[in-house]
Coordinates of C-alpha atoms and ligand atoms in Angstrom, one line a residue:
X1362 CA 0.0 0.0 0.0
X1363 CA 2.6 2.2 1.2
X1364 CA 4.5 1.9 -2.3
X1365 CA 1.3 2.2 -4.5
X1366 CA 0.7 5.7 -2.8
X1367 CA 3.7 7.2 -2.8
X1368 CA 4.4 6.2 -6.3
X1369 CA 1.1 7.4 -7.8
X1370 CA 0.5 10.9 -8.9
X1371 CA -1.5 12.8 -6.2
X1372 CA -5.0 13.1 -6.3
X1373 CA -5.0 17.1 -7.6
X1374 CA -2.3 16.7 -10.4
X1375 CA -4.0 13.7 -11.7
X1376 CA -6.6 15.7 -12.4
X1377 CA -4.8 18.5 -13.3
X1378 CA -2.8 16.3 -16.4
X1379 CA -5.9 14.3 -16.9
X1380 CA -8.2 17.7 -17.7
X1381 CA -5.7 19.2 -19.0
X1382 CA -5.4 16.3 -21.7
X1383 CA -8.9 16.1 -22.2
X1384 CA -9.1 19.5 -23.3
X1385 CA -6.3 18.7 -25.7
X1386 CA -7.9 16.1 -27.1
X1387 CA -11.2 17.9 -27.3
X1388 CA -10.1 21.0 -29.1
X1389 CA -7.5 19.3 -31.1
X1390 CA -10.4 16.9 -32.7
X1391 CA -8.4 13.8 -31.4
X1392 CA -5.5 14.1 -34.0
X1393 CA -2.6 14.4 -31.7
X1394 CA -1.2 12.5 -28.5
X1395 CA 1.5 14.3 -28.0
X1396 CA 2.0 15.5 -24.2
X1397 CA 0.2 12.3 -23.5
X1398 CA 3.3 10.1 -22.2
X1399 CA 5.0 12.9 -20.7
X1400 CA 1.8 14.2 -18.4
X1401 CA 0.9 11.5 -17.4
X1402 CA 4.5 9.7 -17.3
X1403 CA 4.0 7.0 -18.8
X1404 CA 6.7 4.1 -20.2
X1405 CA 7.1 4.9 -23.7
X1406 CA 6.0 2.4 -26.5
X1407 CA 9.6 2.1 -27.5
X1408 CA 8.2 0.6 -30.8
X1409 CA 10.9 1.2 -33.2
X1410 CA 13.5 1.9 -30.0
X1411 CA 14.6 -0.9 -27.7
X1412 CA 13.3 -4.0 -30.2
X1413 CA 15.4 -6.8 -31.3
X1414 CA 17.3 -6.0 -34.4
X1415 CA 16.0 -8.8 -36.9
X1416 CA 12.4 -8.3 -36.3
X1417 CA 10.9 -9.2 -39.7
X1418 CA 8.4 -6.6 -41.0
X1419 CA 5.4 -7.7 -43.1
X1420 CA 3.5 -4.6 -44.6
X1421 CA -0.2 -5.0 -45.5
X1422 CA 0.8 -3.6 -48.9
X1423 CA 2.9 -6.5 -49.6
X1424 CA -0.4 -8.5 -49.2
X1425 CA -2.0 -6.9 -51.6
X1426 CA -4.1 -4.5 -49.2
X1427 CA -4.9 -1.2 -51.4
X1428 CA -5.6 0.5 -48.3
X1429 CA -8.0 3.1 -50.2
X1430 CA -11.0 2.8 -47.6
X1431 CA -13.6 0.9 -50.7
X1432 CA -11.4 -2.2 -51.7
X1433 CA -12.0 -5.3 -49.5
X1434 CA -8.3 -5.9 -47.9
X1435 CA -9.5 -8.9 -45.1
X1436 CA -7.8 -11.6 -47.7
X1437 CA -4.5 -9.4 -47.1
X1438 CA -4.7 -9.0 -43.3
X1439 CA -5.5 -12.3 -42.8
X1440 CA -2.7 -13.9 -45.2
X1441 CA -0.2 -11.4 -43.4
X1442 CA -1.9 -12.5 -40.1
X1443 CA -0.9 -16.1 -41.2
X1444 CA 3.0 -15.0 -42.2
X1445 CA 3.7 -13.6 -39.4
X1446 CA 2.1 -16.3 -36.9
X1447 CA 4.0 -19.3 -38.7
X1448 CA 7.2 -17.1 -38.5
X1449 CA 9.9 -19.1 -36.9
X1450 CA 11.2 -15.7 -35.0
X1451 CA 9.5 -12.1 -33.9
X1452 CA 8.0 -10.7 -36.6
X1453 CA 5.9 -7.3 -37.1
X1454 CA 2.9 -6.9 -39.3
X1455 CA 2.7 -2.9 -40.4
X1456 CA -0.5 -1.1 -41.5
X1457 CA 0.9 2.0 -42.9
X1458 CA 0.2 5.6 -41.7
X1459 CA -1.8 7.3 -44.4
X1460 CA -3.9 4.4 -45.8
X1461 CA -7.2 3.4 -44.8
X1462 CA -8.1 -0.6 -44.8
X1463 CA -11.3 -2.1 -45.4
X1464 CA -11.4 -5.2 -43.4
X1465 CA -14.6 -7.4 -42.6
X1466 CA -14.9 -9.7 -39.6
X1467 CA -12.0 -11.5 -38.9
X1468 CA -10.3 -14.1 -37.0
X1469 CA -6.3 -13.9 -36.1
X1470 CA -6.3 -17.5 -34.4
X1471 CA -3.2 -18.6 -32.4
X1472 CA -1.2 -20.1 -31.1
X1473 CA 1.6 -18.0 -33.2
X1474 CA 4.9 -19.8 -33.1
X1475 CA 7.4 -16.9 -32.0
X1476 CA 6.1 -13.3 -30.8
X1477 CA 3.7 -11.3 -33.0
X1478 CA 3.6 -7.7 -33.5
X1479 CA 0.7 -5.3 -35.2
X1480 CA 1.5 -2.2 -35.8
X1481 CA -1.1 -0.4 -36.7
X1482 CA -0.4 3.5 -37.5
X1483 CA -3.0 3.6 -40.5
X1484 CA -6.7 3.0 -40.3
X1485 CA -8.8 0.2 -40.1
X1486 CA -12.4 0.4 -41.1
X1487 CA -15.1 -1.7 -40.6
X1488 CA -17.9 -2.6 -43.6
X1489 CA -20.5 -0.3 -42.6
X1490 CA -23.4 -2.4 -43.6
X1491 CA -24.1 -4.7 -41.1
X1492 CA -25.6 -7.5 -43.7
X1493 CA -21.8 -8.6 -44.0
X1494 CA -22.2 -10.2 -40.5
X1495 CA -24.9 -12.3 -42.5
X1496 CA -24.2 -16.0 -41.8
X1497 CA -21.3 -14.6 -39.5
X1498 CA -20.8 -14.2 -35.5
X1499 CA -22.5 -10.8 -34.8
X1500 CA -20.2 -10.6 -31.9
X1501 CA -17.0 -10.3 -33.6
X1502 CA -15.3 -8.2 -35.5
X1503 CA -11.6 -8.1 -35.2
X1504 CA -11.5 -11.1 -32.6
X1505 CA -7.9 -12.4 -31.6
X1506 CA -8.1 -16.1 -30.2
X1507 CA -5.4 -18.0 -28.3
X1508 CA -2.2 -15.7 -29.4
X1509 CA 0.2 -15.4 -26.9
X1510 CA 3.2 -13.2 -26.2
X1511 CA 0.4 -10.5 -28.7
X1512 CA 1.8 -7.0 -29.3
X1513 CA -0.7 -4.0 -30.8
X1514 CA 0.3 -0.7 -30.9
X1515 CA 0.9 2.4 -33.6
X1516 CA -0.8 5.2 -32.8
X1517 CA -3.6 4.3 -35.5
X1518 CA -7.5 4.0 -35.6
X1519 CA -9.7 1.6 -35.6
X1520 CA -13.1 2.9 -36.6
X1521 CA -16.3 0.3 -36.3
X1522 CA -18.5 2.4 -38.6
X1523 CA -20.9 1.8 -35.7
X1524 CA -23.7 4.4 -37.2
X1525 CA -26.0 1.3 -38.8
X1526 CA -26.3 -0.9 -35.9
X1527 CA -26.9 1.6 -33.6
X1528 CA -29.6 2.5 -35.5
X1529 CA -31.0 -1.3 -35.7
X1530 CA -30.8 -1.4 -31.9
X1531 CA -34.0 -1.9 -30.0
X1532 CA -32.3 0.5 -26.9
X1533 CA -32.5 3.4 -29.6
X1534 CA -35.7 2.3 -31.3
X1535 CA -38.0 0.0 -29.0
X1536 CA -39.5 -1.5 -32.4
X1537 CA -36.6 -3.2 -33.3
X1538 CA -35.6 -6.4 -32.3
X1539 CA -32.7 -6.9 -29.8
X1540 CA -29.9 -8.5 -31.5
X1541 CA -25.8 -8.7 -30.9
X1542 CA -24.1 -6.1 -32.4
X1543 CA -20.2 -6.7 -32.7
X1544 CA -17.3 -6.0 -30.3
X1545 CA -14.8 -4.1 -32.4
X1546 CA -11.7 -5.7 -31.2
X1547 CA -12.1 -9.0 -29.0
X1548 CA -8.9 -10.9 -27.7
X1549 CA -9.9 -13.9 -26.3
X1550 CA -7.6 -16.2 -24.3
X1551 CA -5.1 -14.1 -25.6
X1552 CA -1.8 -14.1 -22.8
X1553 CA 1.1 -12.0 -22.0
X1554 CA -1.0 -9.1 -24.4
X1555 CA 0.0 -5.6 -24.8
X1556 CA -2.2 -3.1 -26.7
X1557 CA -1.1 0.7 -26.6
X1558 CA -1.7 3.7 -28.4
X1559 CA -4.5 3.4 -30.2
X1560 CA -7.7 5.1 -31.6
X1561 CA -10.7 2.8 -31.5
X1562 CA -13.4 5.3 -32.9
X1563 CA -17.6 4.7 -33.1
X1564 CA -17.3 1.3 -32.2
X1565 CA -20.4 -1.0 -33.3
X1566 CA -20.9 -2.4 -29.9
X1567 CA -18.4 -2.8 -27.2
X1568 CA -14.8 -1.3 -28.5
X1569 CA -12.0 -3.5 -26.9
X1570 CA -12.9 -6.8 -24.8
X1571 CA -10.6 -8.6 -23.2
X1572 CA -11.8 -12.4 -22.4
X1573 CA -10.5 -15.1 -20.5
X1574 CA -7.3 -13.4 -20.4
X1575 CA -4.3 -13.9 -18.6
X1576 CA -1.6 -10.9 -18.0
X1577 CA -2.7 -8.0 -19.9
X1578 CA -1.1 -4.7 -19.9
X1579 CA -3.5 -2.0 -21.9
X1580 CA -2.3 1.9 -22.2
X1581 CA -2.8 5.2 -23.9
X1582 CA -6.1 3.6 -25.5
X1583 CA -8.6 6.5 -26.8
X1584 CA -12.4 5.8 -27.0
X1585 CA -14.6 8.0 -29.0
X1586 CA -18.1 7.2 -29.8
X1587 CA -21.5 9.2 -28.9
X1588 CA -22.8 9.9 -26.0
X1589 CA -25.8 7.9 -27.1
X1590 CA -24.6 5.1 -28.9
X1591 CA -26.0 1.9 -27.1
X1592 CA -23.7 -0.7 -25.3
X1593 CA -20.6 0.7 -26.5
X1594 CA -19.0 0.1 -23.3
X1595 CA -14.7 1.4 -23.6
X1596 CA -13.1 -1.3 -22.0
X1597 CA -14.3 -4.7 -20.9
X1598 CA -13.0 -7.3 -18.9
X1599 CA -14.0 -10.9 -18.7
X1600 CA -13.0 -13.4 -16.7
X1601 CA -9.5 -12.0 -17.0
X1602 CA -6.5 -12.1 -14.2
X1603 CA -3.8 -10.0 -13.9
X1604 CA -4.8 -7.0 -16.0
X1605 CA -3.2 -3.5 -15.7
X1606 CA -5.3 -0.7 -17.9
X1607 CA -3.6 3.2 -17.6
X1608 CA -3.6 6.5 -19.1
X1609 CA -6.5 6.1 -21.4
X1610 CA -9.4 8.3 -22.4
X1611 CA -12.5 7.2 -22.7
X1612 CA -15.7 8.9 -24.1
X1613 CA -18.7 6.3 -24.9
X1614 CA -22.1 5.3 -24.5
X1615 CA -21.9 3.0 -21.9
X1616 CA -19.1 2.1 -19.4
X1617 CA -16.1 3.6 -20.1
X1618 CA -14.8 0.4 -17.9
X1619 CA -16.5 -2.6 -17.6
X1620 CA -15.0 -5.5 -15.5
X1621 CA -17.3 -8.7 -15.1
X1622 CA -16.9 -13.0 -14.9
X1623 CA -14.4 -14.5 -12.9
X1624 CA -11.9 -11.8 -13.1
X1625 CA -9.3 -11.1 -10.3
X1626 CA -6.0 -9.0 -9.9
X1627 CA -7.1 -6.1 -12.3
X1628 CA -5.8 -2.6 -12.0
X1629 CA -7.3 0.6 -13.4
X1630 CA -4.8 4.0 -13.3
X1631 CA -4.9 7.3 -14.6
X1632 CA -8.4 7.3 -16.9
X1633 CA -10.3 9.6 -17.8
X1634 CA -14.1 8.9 -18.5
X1635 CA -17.2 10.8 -20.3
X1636 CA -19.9 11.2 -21.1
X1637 CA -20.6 7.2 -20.7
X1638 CA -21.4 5.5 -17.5
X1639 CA -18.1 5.5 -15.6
X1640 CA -16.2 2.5 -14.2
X1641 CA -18.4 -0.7 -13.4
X1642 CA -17.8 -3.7 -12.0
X1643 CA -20.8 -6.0 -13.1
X1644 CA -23.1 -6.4 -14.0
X1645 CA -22.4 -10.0 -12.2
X1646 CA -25.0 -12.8 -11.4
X1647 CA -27.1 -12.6 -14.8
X1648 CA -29.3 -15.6 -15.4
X1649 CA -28.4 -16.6 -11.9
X1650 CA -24.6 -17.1 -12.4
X1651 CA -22.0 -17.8 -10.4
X1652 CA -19.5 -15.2 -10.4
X1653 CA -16.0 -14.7 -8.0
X1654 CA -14.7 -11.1 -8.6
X1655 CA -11.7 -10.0 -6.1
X1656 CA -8.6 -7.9 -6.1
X1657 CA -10.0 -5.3 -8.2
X1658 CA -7.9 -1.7 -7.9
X1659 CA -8.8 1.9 -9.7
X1660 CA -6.3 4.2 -8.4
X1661 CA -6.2 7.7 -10.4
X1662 CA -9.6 8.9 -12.3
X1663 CA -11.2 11.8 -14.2
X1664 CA -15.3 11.4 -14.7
X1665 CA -17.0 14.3 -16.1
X1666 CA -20.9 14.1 -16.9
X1667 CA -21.0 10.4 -16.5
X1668 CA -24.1 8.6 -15.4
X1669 CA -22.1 7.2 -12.7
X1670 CA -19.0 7.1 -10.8
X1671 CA -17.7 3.7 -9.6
X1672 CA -19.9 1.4 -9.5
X1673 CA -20.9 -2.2 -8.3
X1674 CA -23.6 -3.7 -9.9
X1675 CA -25.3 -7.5 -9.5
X1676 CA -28.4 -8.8 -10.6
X1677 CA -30.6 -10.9 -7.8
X1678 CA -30.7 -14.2 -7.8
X1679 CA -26.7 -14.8 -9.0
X1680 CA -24.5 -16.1 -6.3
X1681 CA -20.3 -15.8 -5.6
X1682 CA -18.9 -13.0 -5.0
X1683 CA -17.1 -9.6 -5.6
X1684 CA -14.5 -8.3 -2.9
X1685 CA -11.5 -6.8 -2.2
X1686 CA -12.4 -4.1 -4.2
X1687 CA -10.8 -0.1 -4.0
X1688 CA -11.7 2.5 -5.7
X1689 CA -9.3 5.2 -4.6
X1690 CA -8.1 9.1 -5.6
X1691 CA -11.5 9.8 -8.1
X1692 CA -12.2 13.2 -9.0
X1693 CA -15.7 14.0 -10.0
X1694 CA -17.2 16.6 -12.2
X1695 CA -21.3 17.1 -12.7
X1696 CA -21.4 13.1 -11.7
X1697 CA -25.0 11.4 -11.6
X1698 CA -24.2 8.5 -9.1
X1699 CA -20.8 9.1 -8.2
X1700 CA -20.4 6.1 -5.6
X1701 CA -23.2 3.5 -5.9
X1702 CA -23.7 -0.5 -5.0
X1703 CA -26.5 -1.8 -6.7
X1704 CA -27.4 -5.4 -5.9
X1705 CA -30.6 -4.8 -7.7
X1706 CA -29.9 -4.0 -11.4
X1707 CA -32.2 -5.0 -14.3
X1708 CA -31.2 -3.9 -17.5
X1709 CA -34.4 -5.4 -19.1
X1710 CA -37.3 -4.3 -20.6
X1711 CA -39.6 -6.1 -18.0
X1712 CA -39.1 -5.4 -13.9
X1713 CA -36.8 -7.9 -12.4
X1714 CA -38.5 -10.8 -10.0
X1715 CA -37.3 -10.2 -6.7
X1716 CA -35.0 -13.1 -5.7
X1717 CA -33.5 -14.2 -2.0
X1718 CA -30.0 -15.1 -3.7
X1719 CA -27.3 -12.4 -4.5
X1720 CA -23.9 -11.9 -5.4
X1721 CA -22.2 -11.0 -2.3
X1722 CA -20.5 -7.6 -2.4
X1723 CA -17.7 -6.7 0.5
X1724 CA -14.4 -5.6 1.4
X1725 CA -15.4 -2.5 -0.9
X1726 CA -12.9 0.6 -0.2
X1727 CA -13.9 4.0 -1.2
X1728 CA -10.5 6.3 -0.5
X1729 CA -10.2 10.3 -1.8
X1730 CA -13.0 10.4 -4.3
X1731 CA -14.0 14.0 -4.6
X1732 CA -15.7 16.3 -6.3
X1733 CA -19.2 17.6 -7.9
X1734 CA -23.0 15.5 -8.1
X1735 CA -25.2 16.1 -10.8
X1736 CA -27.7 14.4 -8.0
X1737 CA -28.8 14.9 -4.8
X1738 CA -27.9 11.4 -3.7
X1739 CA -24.2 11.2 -4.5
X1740 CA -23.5 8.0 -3.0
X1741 CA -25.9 5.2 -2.9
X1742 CA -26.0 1.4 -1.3
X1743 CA -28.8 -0.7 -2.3
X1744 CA -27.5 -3.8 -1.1
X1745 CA -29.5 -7.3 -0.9
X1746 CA -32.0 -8.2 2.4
X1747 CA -30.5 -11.6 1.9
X1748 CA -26.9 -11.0 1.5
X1749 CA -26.2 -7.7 3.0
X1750 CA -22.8 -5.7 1.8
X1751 CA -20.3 -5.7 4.6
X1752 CA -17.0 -4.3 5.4
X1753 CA -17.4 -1.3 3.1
X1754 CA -15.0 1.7 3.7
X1755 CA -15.3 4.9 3.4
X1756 CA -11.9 7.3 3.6
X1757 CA -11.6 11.1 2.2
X1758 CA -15.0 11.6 0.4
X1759 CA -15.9 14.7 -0.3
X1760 CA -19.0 15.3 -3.3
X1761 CA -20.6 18.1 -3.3
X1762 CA -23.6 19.4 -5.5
X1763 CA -23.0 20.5 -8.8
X1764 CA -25.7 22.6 -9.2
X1765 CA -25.6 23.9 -5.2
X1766 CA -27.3 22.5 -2.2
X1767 CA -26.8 19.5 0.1
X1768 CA -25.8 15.9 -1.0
X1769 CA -26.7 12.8 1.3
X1770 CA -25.8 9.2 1.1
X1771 CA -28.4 6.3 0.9
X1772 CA -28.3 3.2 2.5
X1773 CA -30.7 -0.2 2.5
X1774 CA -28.7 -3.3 4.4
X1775 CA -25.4 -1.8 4.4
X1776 CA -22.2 -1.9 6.8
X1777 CA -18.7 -0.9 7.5
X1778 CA -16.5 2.0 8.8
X1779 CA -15.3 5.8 8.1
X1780 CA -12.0 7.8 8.4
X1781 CA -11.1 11.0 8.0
X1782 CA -13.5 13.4 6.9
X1783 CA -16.8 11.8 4.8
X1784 CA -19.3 14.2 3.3
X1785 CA -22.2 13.8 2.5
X1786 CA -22.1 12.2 5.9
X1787 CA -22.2 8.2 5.6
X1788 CA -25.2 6.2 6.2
X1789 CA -24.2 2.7 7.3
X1790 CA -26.3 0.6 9.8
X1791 CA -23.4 -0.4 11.7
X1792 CA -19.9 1.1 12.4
X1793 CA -17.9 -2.2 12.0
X1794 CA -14.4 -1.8 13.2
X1795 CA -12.7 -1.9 9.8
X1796 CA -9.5 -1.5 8.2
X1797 CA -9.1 -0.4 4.5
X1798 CA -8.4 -2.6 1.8
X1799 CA -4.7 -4.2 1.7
X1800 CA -4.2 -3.5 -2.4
X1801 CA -2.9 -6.5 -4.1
X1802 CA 1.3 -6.3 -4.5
X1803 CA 2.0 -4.2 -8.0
X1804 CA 4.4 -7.8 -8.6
X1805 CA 1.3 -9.6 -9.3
X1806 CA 1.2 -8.0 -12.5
X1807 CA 5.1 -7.2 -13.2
X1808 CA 5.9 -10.2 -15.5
X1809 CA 3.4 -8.8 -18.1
Ligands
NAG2651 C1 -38.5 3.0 -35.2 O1 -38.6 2.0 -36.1 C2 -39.8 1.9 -36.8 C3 -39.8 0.7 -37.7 O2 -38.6 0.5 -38.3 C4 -40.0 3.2 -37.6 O3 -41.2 3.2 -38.3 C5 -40.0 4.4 -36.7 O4 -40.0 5.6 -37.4 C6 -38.7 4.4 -35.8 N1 -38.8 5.4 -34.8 C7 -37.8 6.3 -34.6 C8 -38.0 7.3 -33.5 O5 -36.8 6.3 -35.3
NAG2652 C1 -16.8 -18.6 -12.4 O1 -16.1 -19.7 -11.9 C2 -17.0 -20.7 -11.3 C3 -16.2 -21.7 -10.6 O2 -15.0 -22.1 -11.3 C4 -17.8 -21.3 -12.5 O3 -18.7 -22.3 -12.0 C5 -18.6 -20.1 -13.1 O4 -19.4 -20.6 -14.2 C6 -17.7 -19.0 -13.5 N1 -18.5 -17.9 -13.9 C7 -18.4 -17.2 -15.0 C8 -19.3 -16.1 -15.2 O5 -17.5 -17.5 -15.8
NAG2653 C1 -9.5 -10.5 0.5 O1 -8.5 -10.0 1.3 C2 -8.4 -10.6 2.6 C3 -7.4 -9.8 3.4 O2 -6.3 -9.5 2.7 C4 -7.9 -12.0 2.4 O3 -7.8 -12.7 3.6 C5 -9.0 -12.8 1.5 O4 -8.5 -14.0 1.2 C6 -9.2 -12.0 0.2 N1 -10.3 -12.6 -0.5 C7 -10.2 -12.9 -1.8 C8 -11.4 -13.7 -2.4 O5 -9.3 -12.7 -2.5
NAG2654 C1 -24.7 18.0 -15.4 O1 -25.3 16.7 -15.5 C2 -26.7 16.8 -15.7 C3 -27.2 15.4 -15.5 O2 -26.5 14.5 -16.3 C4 -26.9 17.3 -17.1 O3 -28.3 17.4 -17.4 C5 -26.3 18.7 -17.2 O4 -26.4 19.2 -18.5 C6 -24.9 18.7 -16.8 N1 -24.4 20.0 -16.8 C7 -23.3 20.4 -17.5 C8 -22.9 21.9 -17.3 O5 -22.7 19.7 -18.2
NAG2655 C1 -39.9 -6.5 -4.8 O1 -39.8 -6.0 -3.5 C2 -40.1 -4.6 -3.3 C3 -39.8 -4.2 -1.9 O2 -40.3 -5.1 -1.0 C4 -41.5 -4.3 -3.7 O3 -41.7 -2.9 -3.6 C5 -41.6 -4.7 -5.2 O4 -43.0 -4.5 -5.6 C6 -41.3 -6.1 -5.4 N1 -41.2 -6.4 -6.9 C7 -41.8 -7.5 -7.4 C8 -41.7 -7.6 -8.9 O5 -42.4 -8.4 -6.7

């Protein structure tokens, strides 16, 4: 604990760097990164820098890709995919700055025999009709599958073309049927991963899952999609362990951080998030599921205008667990629910049946989250009759109103202990005697 703190940023010049990016970002119409690494002081990519000499470079070109943004180059990525992942030693496969690739859905299966690296500095577009998912996975788009030891990076964009589907989904127009729309980029059981520096831009669905993952190190992603685009959650986790995400910004429809399944040892530093719905964990217990969440750490966040903050969120009637969770040095802006358990969530178009079984939420810690409410009620814990939250922690909360006046907290079957100054002023049913949340050692995740 004592290392994490004194080695992260402080809470006022991560927001500081963080806004002051954001605003970079905003008015520079998301061309440039540079003042990125340096604000935020983050390791460099080191691309072209400290790699082994006799890395073989495949270009796309080279394929036959005519990277004009009309011609269909998937037969080129994928026979460059192929290359590269049969290549007896490290090899690189390069999608030029300056072009623009068509690509349909794809699959870049592993295992690869030696390491693998994509540089993508170009673009990559998706078809924008969705009818050439016919017959196809409308979950997938660029899906990775069992590659190990996976490098992605560039500086380039990957745009989804999302505009059709979200106009075919039944949360923008209740006539439509609810159907899958596709995850832009999926890597799925895909270890020792790195994916940096990249533009991932109106995503169809979600923009960048990670799945069954082991040992992932994400950074200086950028999400960009509307404000009302459905599902388009930023970042999702699944069933991953040992995942490190930092220094990325995300503005989406949905969660700009998603982490759900049996995932464990994750760290989240130095984001910054909206419009979209903030950093969730869950939802977890769908369909009755059986869910074990712990060792879960977000240390150094920007939310502006999100519909929430840091959330928890279970369905009833799932069982497990989530725990040893912290949520530490958050600074809010114009926040709708900037701290909130919810162990009642229903995402569905019909009330939710109330149910005795829950996933069971405690060890949560809540340390320096600051800042403004859009709401009255800026910190909420709707926690389950049956399976109360326990052990929750509050440390150095300060949220004020937005708009003026008071903010309170709200509690239903909720527990655990204060320090230092807490306003609005905490609502627990109990003080338990309660010490924060020991954060998981940063070596847990150092082999990346
Ligand atoms: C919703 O979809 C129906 C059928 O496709 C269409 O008639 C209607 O105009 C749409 N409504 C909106 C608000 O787009
Ligand atoms: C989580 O792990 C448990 C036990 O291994 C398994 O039964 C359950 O299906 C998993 N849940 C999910 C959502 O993967
Ligand atoms: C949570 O942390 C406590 C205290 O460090 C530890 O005893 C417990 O095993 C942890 N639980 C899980 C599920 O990791
Ligand atoms: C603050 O948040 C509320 C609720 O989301 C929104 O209606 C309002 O426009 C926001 N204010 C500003 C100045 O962004
Ligand atoms: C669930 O329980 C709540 C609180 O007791 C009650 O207000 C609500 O009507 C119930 N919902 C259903 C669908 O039974």
């Amino acid at each position: 604990m004592g290392k994490l703190r004194s080695s992260s940023v402080s809470f006022h010049s991560i927001c500081m760097s963080i806004c002051t990016i954001y605003g970079i970002f905003l008015s520079s119409n998301l061309i440039t990164v540079q003042g990125f690494d340096s604000l935020l002081q983050l390791p460099r990519s080191g691309a072209s820098r400290d790699r082994p000499r006799s890395k073989k470079a495949l270009y796309v070109d080279d394929f036959g890709a005519k990277g004009d943004g009309f011609s269909d180059d998937t037969k080129a990525f994928a026979d460059a995919w192929k290359t590269a992942c049969s290549f007896s030693s490290r090899s690189k496969i390069v999608v030029p700055l300056g072009s623009t690739y068509l690509v349909r859905p794809t699959n870049f299966a592993g295992p690869c025999r030696s390491r693998v690296t994509l540089r993508i500095s170009g673009t990559i577009v998706a078809p924008k009709d969705p009818s050439y998912w016919d017959g196809l996975n409308p979950r997938k788009w660029l899906y990775f599958h069992g590659v190990n030891h996976l490098t992605v990076e560039g500086g380039g964009t990957v745009n989804g073309m999302g505009q059709e589907w979200w106009a075919h989904s039944c949360k923008i127009n209740r006539t439509n049927p609810c159907h899958h729309a596709p995850t832009a980029v999926t890597f799925h059981r895909c270890n020792y991963l790195k994916v940096r520096n990249l533009l991932m831009v109106d995503s169809q669905q979600m923009n960048m899952a990670f799945t069954n993952c082991v040992r992932v190190a994400a950074s200086r992603l950028r999400v960009v999609a509307p404000a009302v685009s459905p599902n388009t959650d930023g970042i999702h986790i699944s069933s991953c362990n040992r995942v490190e995400v930092k220094g990325s910004i995300i503005r989406t429809g949905d969660d700009c951080i998603s982490i759900v399944g049996n995932s464990s040892r994750i760290r989240i530093q130095n984001i910054a998030c909206g419009p979209g719905h903030g950093i969730s964990i869950g939802s977890l217990g769908k369909s009755k599921s059986l869910v074990q969440v712990h060792d879960i750490n977000v240390n150094g966040a920007y939310l502006s205008n999100t519909d929430n903050g840091v959330r928890i969120k279970t369905w009833q009637g799932g069982s497990g667990f989530t725990t040893n969770i912290t949520f530490q040095n958050v600074w809010m802006k114009n926040v709708s629910n900037p701290i909130i358990i919810d162990q009642y969530y229903c995402d569905s178009r019909r009330p939710c049946e109330n149910k005795t079984l829950a996933v069971r939420v405690e060890s949560i810690s809540f340390i320096g989250i600051k800042g403004t409410s859009a709401t009255e009620e800026a910190v909420r814990f709707a926690c389950s009759d049956s399976f109360p939250c326990k052990r929750l922690y509050l440390e150095d909360i300060h949220l004020e109103s937005y708009s003026g006046g008071i903010t309170r907290s709200f509690c239903w079957q909720a527990s655990g202990s204060t320090s230092g100054l807490i306003y609005p002023p905490h609502c627990f049913s109990n003080d338990e005697n309660f010490i924060r949340q020991k954060v998981f050692s940063s070596s847990v995740l150092q082999s990346i």
